[in-house]
Amino acid sequence: MNERQPVYLIVFIGLLPFIMVIGNSMFIPLLPMMQTDLMITTFQGGMLLTSFSIPAALFVPLGGVLSDRYGRKQVALTALPFIMGGALLASVATSSALTSFALLLVARVLQGIGAGSITPLAMALVSDLYQGQQRNQAFGLIEVFNGAGKVVSPIIGALLLLYSWSLSFVVLFAFALLAFVGIAFFLPGKKNQARGQEAIWVKFRRLRSLFQREWRWLLPIFTAGAFGMFMLFGFLFYLSFRLEEQQWASPIWAGLFLAIPLLALTLSSYTTGKKLHGREDSYKRGMLSGAALMILSIFGMIFSTELSVVLAGLLLFGAGFGIVLPSANAALASIVSEQERGTVFAFYAMLRFLGVAFGPVLYAQWVADVEQMMYTSFFCVTLVGLLFMSSWSCLPIGKSCRPFPLS
């Protein structure tokens, strides 16, 4: 990483996507107990996730636009108090003295607003603060935090069931406070006053020019991010459904098994970030090889849906997607100027988050016909691979798409 930046800075930046993940995923294993203790219906339990997800999805692009206009640090320090305030309000709403479901929903909306606003900041900050190989390593570490959040969320939720689910809000508050302190005291501020006065139509014209010029990179990267998250979390729902059928699968064991593909994603993201070079060929190689592993994993599950085969397939899928993500992030940072990074990464993060949100919903419908679910998934992942190949007129790998190297 850049020697001018302290090593621990990436930890505080990495907490931003980590908080977004645990802010929703940690509550999934807690919902049955919350429904019982709060005496709410299954639909109301689902609303506890939806009331977080919808505001988060809406505020992801807004957070990116505002960070381009007013600065990453300013947006982070404004959004994180929403999460902390929402966590405190949720603790009050679920206390024995006052149990208010309506107030709990308001608290979850506040948490979603804050989480959505900080989601695009991590990748934009890495793009601003690091260059070349150091940037690639930092992107790998960001995906490690992202993946780690997905790995530990079900485990944290399962462990909290042994004590009290109300501690989940304390955990969320603690991580948000740590990120706030770290960013406030250690993140260098960078505010461009002239940028804040820029007309919206000028920014829109530059973004349109960017998409017209770089669509061969943007289209496959955005599609891979959205479809990859959609399939990953859809398959995780399917795996949790299969684990419920096993008599020996306690909540702790279920959490550990659900963490397997996410752990594979985390480790492969870290390894890929270290091996990437600041060259177009390196990014293409990572995205194509990762997509190939994803295709192979689903192809294998078409022929057998035994639990062991599904676990092996999802491990391979997670590893392949873990190669795609840092490669795509590094390529995206290289082709987008600093003035548009917040907005472009916000749009990219929003597509990935929508994949996370809709994957479990649709796979819950498709699980009635597992064979058709596997074929549909195979079509989606093959489409990603074909987009990579067809969008780059410069294939085979080794031939540059442009007369100059990516930064």
C-alpha atoms as one frame of an Amber mdcrd trajectory, in Angstrom:
protein
   0.000   0.000   0.000   0.945   3.624  -0.275   3.702   4.307   2.268   2.316
   7.799   2.834  -0.821   6.279   4.340  -0.754   4.366   7.658  -1.463   0.648
   7.366  -4.356   0.785   9.844  -6.222   3.272   7.633  -7.495   0.434   5.430
  -9.107  -1.097   8.539 -11.317   1.941   9.123 -12.165   2.133   5.409 -12.938
  -1.591   5.354 -15.380  -1.201   8.238 -17.760   0.721   5.933 -18.845  -2.260
   3.767 -18.525  -4.536   6.821 -21.135  -2.475   8.697 -23.488  -2.561   5.708
 -23.354  -6.363   5.603 -23.827  -7.086   9.302 -26.533  -4.414   9.521 -28.815
  -6.771   7.611 -27.358 -10.283   7.482 -26.720 -10.519  11.234 -30.465 -10.287
  11.886 -31.501 -13.155   9.594 -30.911 -15.968  12.147 -32.392 -13.746  14.900
 -35.790 -13.213  13.249 -37.612 -16.314  14.612 -36.691 -15.449  18.213 -37.453
 -11.750  17.672 -40.885 -12.646  16.309 -41.619 -14.756  19.385 -40.387 -12.246
  21.951 -41.950  -9.203  20.273 -45.147 -11.133  19.439 -45.108 -10.091  15.790
 -46.095 -11.970  12.633 -43.764 -13.483  10.056 -44.622 -10.631   7.699 -43.675
  -8.088  10.365 -40.429  -9.996  10.941 -39.643  -9.675   7.246 -40.351  -5.954
   7.498 -37.404  -5.643   9.891 -35.159  -6.582   6.955 -37.097  -4.663   4.311
 -37.172  -1.450   6.364 -33.373  -1.553   6.320 -32.849  -2.750   2.735 -35.077
  -0.311   0.846 -33.658   2.909   2.393 -30.154   1.482   2.013 -30.695   0.790
  -1.701 -32.125   4.287  -2.252 -29.308   6.050  -0.417 -26.418   4.152  -2.042
 -26.405   6.349  -5.195 -27.122   9.488  -3.164 -24.124   8.783  -0.929 -21.883
   8.475  -3.977 -23.120  11.686  -5.574 -22.751  13.639  -2.329 -19.248  12.266
  -1.762 -18.194  13.512  -5.212 -19.675  16.892  -4.410 -18.720  17.435  -0.760
 -16.029  14.855   0.019 -15.889  11.214   1.173 -14.977  12.045   4.778 -17.798
  14.536   5.212 -20.405  12.044   3.975 -19.043   9.248   6.184 -19.078  11.410
   9.314 -22.661  12.456   8.531 -23.974   8.960   7.744 -22.401   6.919  10.561
 -24.338   8.817  13.293 -27.555   7.685  11.568 -26.508   4.079  12.180 -25.498
   4.750  15.785 -28.683   6.697  16.463 -30.769   3.964  14.856 -29.066   1.313
  16.985 -29.743   3.287  20.184 -33.365   3.890  19.175 -33.823   0.174  18.433
 -32.497  -0.709  21.895 -35.058   1.640  23.423 -37.854   0.306  21.212 -37.171
  -3.303  22.269 -36.536  -2.653  25.956 -38.763  -4.281  28.550 -40.055  -0.867
  29.618 -41.134   0.076  26.091 -41.785  -2.428  23.319 -42.804  -0.591  20.157
 -42.657  -2.308  16.770 -43.370   0.976  14.951 -40.441   2.653  16.706 -38.237
  -0.338  15.858 -39.107   0.074  12.165 -38.144   3.755  12.348 -34.836   2.739
  13.921 -34.173   0.238  11.143 -34.938   2.902   8.508 -32.358   5.210  10.112
 -29.808   2.378  10.100 -30.547   1.706   6.415 -30.116   5.379   5.471 -26.715
   5.502   7.153 -25.560   2.136   5.805 -26.596   2.946   2.239 -24.796   6.279
   2.334 -21.456   4.772   3.417 -21.570   1.723   1.121 -19.979   3.312  -2.006
 -17.359   5.249  -0.036 -14.878   2.416   0.589 -14.008   1.721  -3.055 -13.981
   5.429  -3.897 -11.624   6.125  -0.970  -9.262   3.337  -2.046  -9.243   4.788
  -5.567  -8.426   8.248  -4.185  -5.747   7.252  -1.676  -3.819   4.466  -3.457
  -2.256   3.933  -6.857  -1.056   1.009  -9.001  -0.219  -2.240  -7.229  -0.954
  -0.668  -3.844  -4.478   0.114  -5.024  -4.995  -3.470  -6.209  -3.924  -4.834
  -2.820  -6.199  -2.365  -1.050  -9.151  -3.440  -3.234  -8.428  -7.050  -2.314
  -8.498  -6.105   1.373 -11.769  -4.204   0.948 -13.374  -7.333  -0.503 -11.905
  -9.247   2.464 -13.822  -6.962   4.839 -16.899  -7.283   2.643 -16.586 -11.057
   2.588 -15.700 -11.241   6.283 -18.912  -9.408   7.089 -20.854 -12.014   5.145
 -18.923 -14.837   6.842 -19.302 -13.689  10.433 -22.839 -12.246  10.200 -24.707
 -15.571  10.492 -22.194 -16.770  13.079 -22.606 -13.611  15.194 -26.373 -13.928
  14.891 -26.297 -17.580  15.961 -24.031 -16.794  18.934 -26.270 -13.933  20.053
 -29.154 -16.403  20.253 -27.288 -18.049  23.146 -27.495 -14.779  25.116 -29.930
 -12.141  23.872 -30.830 -10.981  20.376 -31.101  -7.408  21.701 -27.287  -7.337
  21.900 -27.274  -7.186  18.087 -27.938  -3.452  18.267 -25.020  -3.023  20.672
 -22.754  -4.851  18.198 -23.919  -2.648  15.319 -23.430   0.515  17.394 -19.903
  -0.551  18.412 -18.712  -1.120  14.835 -20.243   2.163  13.647 -18.602   4.058
  16.528 -15.207   2.480  15.771 -15.491   3.489  12.103 -16.580   7.023  13.040
 -13.628   7.562  15.396 -11.124   6.111  12.930 -12.348   8.172   9.986 -12.671
  11.369  12.033  -9.130  11.233  13.393  -7.088   9.306  10.829  -8.658   9.747
   7.376  -7.197  12.734   5.503  -9.874  15.199   4.501 -10.102  16.071   0.813
 -12.730  18.522  -0.250 -12.742  20.226  -3.604 -14.598  23.490  -3.190 -14.925
  24.046  -6.935 -16.466  20.591  -7.328 -19.208  21.505  -4.864 -20.289  24.378
  -7.138 -20.366  22.268 -10.287 -23.671  22.153 -12.136 -25.458  18.797 -12.187
 -25.802  18.869 -15.967 -22.008  19.152 -16.341 -21.516  16.047 -14.220 -24.230
  14.192 -16.126 -22.553  15.051 -19.441 -19.221  13.670 -18.208 -20.885  10.477
 -16.958 -22.635   9.992 -20.302 -19.324  10.459 -22.091 -17.703   7.932 -19.758
 -20.344   5.276 -20.467 -20.133   5.864 -24.206 -16.343   5.566 -24.126 -15.920
   2.689 -21.650 -19.059   0.577 -22.064 -16.976  -2.478 -22.992 -15.689  -2.480
 -19.416 -18.662  -1.014 -17.531 -21.353  -3.322 -18.934 -19.689  -6.657 -18.016
 -18.418  -5.337 -14.653 -21.849  -4.073 -13.560 -23.577  -7.225 -14.815 -21.088
  -9.505 -13.069 -21.461  -7.631  -9.774 -25.267  -7.728  -9.803 -25.702 -11.297
 -11.084 -22.878 -12.648  -8.942 -24.382 -11.302  -5.704 -27.849 -12.375  -6.841
 -26.746 -15.984  -7.342 -24.473 -16.109  -4.287 -27.169 -15.047  -1.830 -29.828
 -17.016  -3.675 -27.759 -20.162  -3.288 -27.076 -19.327   0.369 -30.834 -19.262
   0.917 -31.108 -22.603  -0.867 -28.308 -24.015   1.307 -30.034 -22.816   4.491
 -33.217 -24.491   3.236 -31.324 -27.755   2.753 -29.667 -27.501   6.171 -33.061
 -27.118   7.848 -33.887 -30.593   6.566 -30.940 -32.072   8.462 -31.801 -33.078
  12.019 -28.222 -32.567  13.213 -27.890 -29.054  11.801 -28.161 -26.798  14.875
 -28.137 -22.990  14.372 -24.392 -22.927  15.103 -23.624 -25.641  12.546 -25.922
 -24.007   9.994 -24.087 -20.709  10.462 -20.723 -22.413   9.979 -21.818 -24.193
   6.796 -23.294 -20.984   5.376 -19.939 -19.324   6.021 -18.009 -21.817   3.829
 -18.654 -20.200   0.389 -18.256 -16.736   1.901 -14.927 -17.718   3.428 -13.805
 -18.990   0.011 -14.815 -15.631  -1.490 -12.872 -13.751   1.187  -9.666 -15.760
   0.800  -9.672 -15.673  -3.005 -10.350 -11.903  -2.960  -7.338 -11.337  -0.715
  -5.087 -13.571  -2.828  -6.250 -12.001  -6.088  -5.672  -8.481  -4.781  -2.065
  -9.339  -3.996  -1.427 -10.886  -7.426  -3.115  -8.272  -9.612  -0.903  -5.953
 -11.609  -1.884  -2.522 -12.900  -2.372  -3.834 -16.434  -5.445  -4.392 -18.540
  -4.390  -7.973 -19.246  -4.224  -8.769 -15.526  -7.762  -7.500 -14.917  -9.166
  -9.417 -17.889  -7.426 -12.601 -16.813  -8.877 -12.319 -13.302 -12.433 -11.702
 -14.460 -12.419 -14.451 -17.076 -10.805 -17.096 -14.853 -13.181 -16.242 -11.989
 -16.212 -16.468 -14.289 -14.979 -19.844 -15.549 -14.901 -21.221 -11.985 -18.408
 -19.885 -11.342 -19.718 -21.574 -14.502 -18.012 -24.849 -13.594 -19.464 -24.809
 -10.073 -23.091 -24.486 -11.223 -22.540 -26.964 -14.064 -21.561 -29.557 -11.455
 -24.653 -28.884  -9.311 -26.916 -29.476 -12.313 -26.024 -33.184 -12.217 -26.285
 -33.690  -8.454 -28.018 -31.853  -5.636 -26.557 -33.917  -2.811 -25.698 -31.690
   0.119 -21.974 -32.449  -0.175 -22.013 -31.569  -3.890 -23.898 -28.333  -3.215
 -21.360 -27.369  -0.521 -18.457 -28.118  -2.861 -20.141 -26.232  -5.702 -20.799
 -23.161  -3.582 -17.226 -23.213  -2.280 -15.997 -23.154  -5.887 -18.548 -20.470
  -6.808 -17.407 -18.284  -3.901 -13.753 -18.719  -4.883 -14.484 -17.763  -8.495
 -16.559 -14.741  -7.551 -13.794 -13.726  -5.147 -11.416 -13.560  -8.127 -13.862
 -11.528 -10.221 -14.603  -8.834  -7.613 -11.153  -7.302  -6.932 -10.291  -7.585
 -10.637 -13.463  -5.706 -11.568 -12.961  -3.130  -8.807  -9.393  -2.381  -9.886
 -10.383  -2.083 -13.553 -13.283   0.218 -12.654 -11.035   2.471 -10.577  -8.577
   2.696 -13.462 -11.058   3.899 -16.070 -13.084   6.312 -13.898 -11.725   9.755
 -13.008 -11.709  10.996  -9.420 -14.574  13.397 -10.167 -16.945  10.540 -11.036
 -15.651   7.750  -8.777 -18.172   8.279  -5.993 -21.135   8.272  -8.377 -19.953
   5.328 -10.518 -18.982   3.192  -7.535 -22.314   4.070  -5.910 -24.196   2.793
  -8.959 -22.022  -0.334  -8.953 -22.609  -0.866  -5.216 -26.360  -0.349  -5.665
 -26.522  -3.060  -8.345 -24.593  -5.446  -6.101 -26.870  -4.669  -3.158 -30.003
  -5.199  -5.260 -28.586  -8.594  -6.198 -28.203  -9.390  -2.490 -31.772  -8.238
  -1.816 -33.534 -10.061  -4.670 -31.503 -13.296  -4.689 -33.127 -14.924  -1.623
 -36.599 -13.733  -2.679 -36.507 -15.319  -6.161 -34.631 -18.448  -5.099 -37.305
 -18.962  -2.437 -39.790 -19.249  -5.310 -37.504 -21.372  -7.489 -36.657 -23.883
  -4.752 -39.904 -25.722  -5.567 -38.201 -26.881  -8.791 -34.507 -27.326  -8.022
 -33.590 -28.597 -11.484 -35.059 -25.524 -13.169 -33.366 -23.315 -10.539 -29.980
 -24.787 -11.463 -30.548 -24.306 -15.198 -31.670 -20.708 -14.655 -28.573 -20.056
 -12.534 -26.375 -21.639 -15.196 -27.902 -19.331 -17.808 -27.196 -16.271 -15.615
 -23.571 -17.159 -14.907 -22.919 -18.123 -18.538 -24.341 -14.766 -19.613 -21.746
 -13.065 -17.403 -18.940 -15.061 -19.030 -20.206 -14.331 -22.529 -20.445 -10.613
 -21.757 -16.816 -10.624 -20.659 -15.762 -12.279 -23.914 -18.032 -10.426 -26.334
 -17.506  -6.952 -24.848 -13.739  -7.104 -25.299 -12.826  -6.970 -28.964  -9.217
  -7.304 -27.784  -9.454 -10.995 -26.854  -7.502 -13.233 -26.633  -5.856 -12.253
 -23.377  -2.552 -10.514 -23.929  -3.795  -8.037 -26.498  -4.567  -4.551 -25.176
  -7.904  -2.861 -25.858  -6.256   0.571 -25.822  -2.972   2.135 -26.841  -2.108
   3.010 -23.221  -2.062   0.955 -19.987  -4.693   1.277 -17.318  -3.531   3.306
 -14.310
